[in-house]
Amino acid sequence: MTVIAVDGPAASGKGTLARKLAAHFGYDYLDTGKLYRAVGLAVLNAGQDPSDADAALAAAQSIDPARLDDPALSGDDAAAAASKVAAIGPVRAALKDFQLAFAGREPGAVLDGRDIGTVICPDAPAKLFVTATVEVRAERRHKELLSRGEDSIYARVLQELKERDERDTSRADAPLRPADDAQVLDTSAMTIEEAFAEALKIVEGRL
Ligand code: C5P
């Protein structure tokens, strides 16, 4: 199996880089955050609490991972709920098989998330950990929301990212951290084109 694992915090640019890498190599691409977002949103839509382990596990067992095209998945409510359900071990376990099957696709697969290099695909030949300062990430997310015509307040975006980073890095199960053999790519001062050129250099050296 040829897997490119792309991990990192929210709004680091990892999704854009992962998509571009997949297109470059002709691999399939999976945004694993959408799995957690789908679970979080299902729990919210059922009027339940995303931190409720039983409710979250039931949702994880009943989502269809092949249907992740609901536009509501990209919203901030889904993101916050995602990081709550993602801290529940059995939820992570329930989503693992789909990710593993995807990782086995030919000729290769690019998966992005938080634990691809550490837990889901520890043997992936190429691992990137894409990061940027929280202020830069907040600025990017804020501009993206405004460009979509949505209301956004920078200070609130910054606060939400900090809270999500804290939950994602401090959880006991599969916390956000670079794998020992991951190459860290700090995109704070890079354009997308520069970051992609760097990412490509790293990945080509490892495949
Ligand atoms: O990447 P995205 O921002 O869509 O992820 C939403 C949330 O899902 C993250 O904040 C994280 O808590 C969780 N997640 C995870 N493991 C992954 C992907 C996402 O815990 N592999």
CSV table of N, CA and C and ligand atoms in Angstrom, one decimal, residues 7-11 14 31-34 36-37 73 78-79 82-84 86-87 92 99 112-116 120 141 164 167-168 171 174, ligand 1:
chain,number,residue,atom,x,y,z
A,7,ASP,N,-0.9,15.0,8.5
A,7,ASP,CA,-1.6,15.4,9.7
A,7,ASP,C,-1.3,16.8,10.1
A,8,GLY,N,-2.0,17.3,11.0
A,8,GLY,CA,-1.8,18.7,11.5
A,8,GLY,C,-3.0,19.3,12.1
A,9,PRO,N,-2.8,20.5,12.7
A,9,PRO,CA,-4.0,21.1,13.3
A,9,PRO,C,-4.9,21.8,12.3
A,10,ALA,N,-6.1,22.2,12.8
A,10,ALA,CA,-7.1,22.8,11.9
A,10,ALA,C,-6.5,24.1,11.2
A,11,ALA,N,-6.9,24.2,10.0
A,11,ALA,CA,-6.6,25.4,9.2
A,11,ALA,C,-5.0,25.6,9.0
A,14,LYS,N,-3.3,21.7,5.6
A,14,LYS,CA,-3.1,20.3,5.3
A,14,LYS,C,-4.1,19.7,4.3
A,31,ASP,N,-10.5,13.0,3.4
A,31,ASP,CA,-10.4,14.0,4.5
A,31,ASP,C,-11.1,13.3,5.7
A,32,THR,N,-10.2,12.8,6.6
A,32,THR,CA,-10.8,12.0,7.7
A,32,THR,C,-11.5,12.9,8.7
A,33,GLY,N,-11.2,14.2,8.7
A,33,GLY,CA,-12.0,15.1,9.6
A,33,GLY,C,-13.5,15.0,9.3
A,34,LYS,N,-13.8,14.7,8.1
A,34,LYS,CA,-15.2,14.7,7.7
A,34,LYS,C,-16.0,13.6,8.4
A,36,TYR,N,-15.3,12.5,11.5
A,36,TYR,CA,-15.6,13.0,12.8
A,36,TYR,C,-16.7,14.1,12.8
A,37,ARG,N,-16.6,14.9,11.8
A,37,ARG,CA,-17.6,16.0,11.6
A,37,ARG,C,-19.0,15.4,11.4
A,73,LEU,N,-21.3,20.0,7.0
A,73,LEU,CA,-20.1,19.4,7.6
A,73,LEU,C,-18.9,20.4,7.8
A,78,ALA,N,-20.2,21.9,13.5
A,78,ALA,CA,-19.7,20.5,13.2
A,78,ALA,C,-18.3,20.3,13.7
A,79,ALA,N,-17.4,21.3,13.5
A,79,ALA,CA,-16.0,21.2,13.9
A,79,ALA,C,-15.9,21.1,15.4
A,82,ALA,N,-17.2,17.8,16.4
A,82,ALA,CA,-16.2,16.7,15.9
A,82,ALA,C,-15.1,16.5,16.9
A,83,SER,N,-14.6,17.6,17.4
A,83,SER,CA,-13.4,17.5,18.3
A,83,SER,C,-13.8,16.9,19.7
A,84,LYS,N,-15.1,17.0,20.0
A,84,LYS,CA,-15.6,16.4,21.2
A,84,LYS,C,-15.9,14.9,21.0
A,86,ALA,N,-14.4,13.1,18.9
A,86,ALA,CA,-13.1,12.5,18.5
A,86,ALA,C,-12.3,12.1,19.8
A,87,ALA,N,-12.7,12.7,20.9
A,87,ALA,CA,-11.9,12.3,22.1
A,87,ALA,C,-12.4,11.0,22.8
A,92,ARG,N,-13.5,6.6,17.8
A,92,ARG,CA,-12.3,6.4,16.9
A,92,ARG,C,-12.2,5.0,16.4
A,99,GLN,N,-11.2,3.8,7.3
A,99,GLN,CA,-9.9,4.5,7.0
A,99,GLN,C,-8.9,3.5,6.5
A,112,ASP,N,-5.8,12.7,5.2
A,112,ASP,CA,-5.4,13.8,6.1
A,112,ASP,C,-6.2,13.7,7.3
A,113,GLY,N,-5.6,14.2,8.4
A,113,GLY,CA,-6.3,14.1,9.7
A,113,GLY,C,-5.4,14.5,10.9
A,114,ARG,N,-5.5,13.8,12.0
A,114,ARG,CA,-4.7,14.1,13.2
A,114,ARG,C,-3.8,13.0,13.6
A,115,ASP,N,-4.2,11.7,13.2
A,115,ASP,CA,-3.6,10.5,13.7
A,115,ASP,C,-3.2,9.5,12.6
A,116,ILE,N,-3.1,10.0,11.4
A,116,ILE,CA,-2.9,9.1,10.3
A,116,ILE,C,-1.5,8.5,10.4
A,120,ILE,N,-3.4,5.4,12.5
A,120,ILE,CA,-4.1,4.7,11.4
A,120,ILE,C,-3.1,4.0,10.4
A,141,ARG,N,-8.5,31.1,8.3
A,141,ARG,CA,-9.9,30.6,8.4
A,141,ARG,C,-10.9,31.8,8.4
A,164,ARG,N,-10.0,24.0,20.2
A,164,ARG,CA,-10.0,22.7,19.4
A,164,ARG,C,-8.5,22.1,19.5
A,167,ARG,N,-8.2,20.5,22.9
A,167,ARG,CA,-8.9,19.2,23.0
A,167,ARG,C,-8.1,18.2,22.2
A,168,ASP,N,-7.7,18.5,21.0
A,168,ASP,CA,-7.0,17.6,20.1
A,168,ASP,C,-5.7,17.1,20.6
A,171,ARG,N,-6.1,15.0,24.4
A,171,ARG,CA,-6.9,13.8,24.7
A,171,ARG,C,-6.0,12.6,24.9
A,174,ALA,N,-5.1,8.8,20.8
A,174,ALA,CA,-4.6,9.4,19.5
A,174,ALA,C,-4.6,10.9,19.5
B,1,C5P,O1,-9.7,18.3,10.1
B,1,C5P,P1,-11.0,18.8,10.6
B,1,C5P,O2,-10.8,20.2,11.2
B,1,C5P,O3,-12.1,18.7,9.7
B,1,C5P,O4,-11.3,17.9,11.9
B,1,C5P,C1,-12.4,18.1,12.8
B,1,C5P,C2,-12.0,17.5,14.1
B,1,C5P,O5,-12.1,16.1,14.0
B,1,C5P,C3,-10.7,17.8,14.7
B,1,C5P,O6,-10.6,19.0,15.5
B,1,C5P,C4,-10.3,16.6,15.5
B,1,C5P,O7,-10.8,16.7,16.8
B,1,C5P,C5,-11.1,15.5,14.8
B,1,C5P,N1,-10.2,14.6,14.0
B,1,C5P,C6,-9.5,13.6,14.6
B,1,C5P,N2,-8.8,12.7,13.9
B,1,C5P,C7,-8.7,12.8,12.6
B,1,C5P,C8,-9.4,13.8,11.9
B,1,C5P,C9,-10.2,14.7,12.6
B,1,C5P,O8,-9.6,13.5,15.8
B,1,C5P,N3,-8.0,11.9,11.9
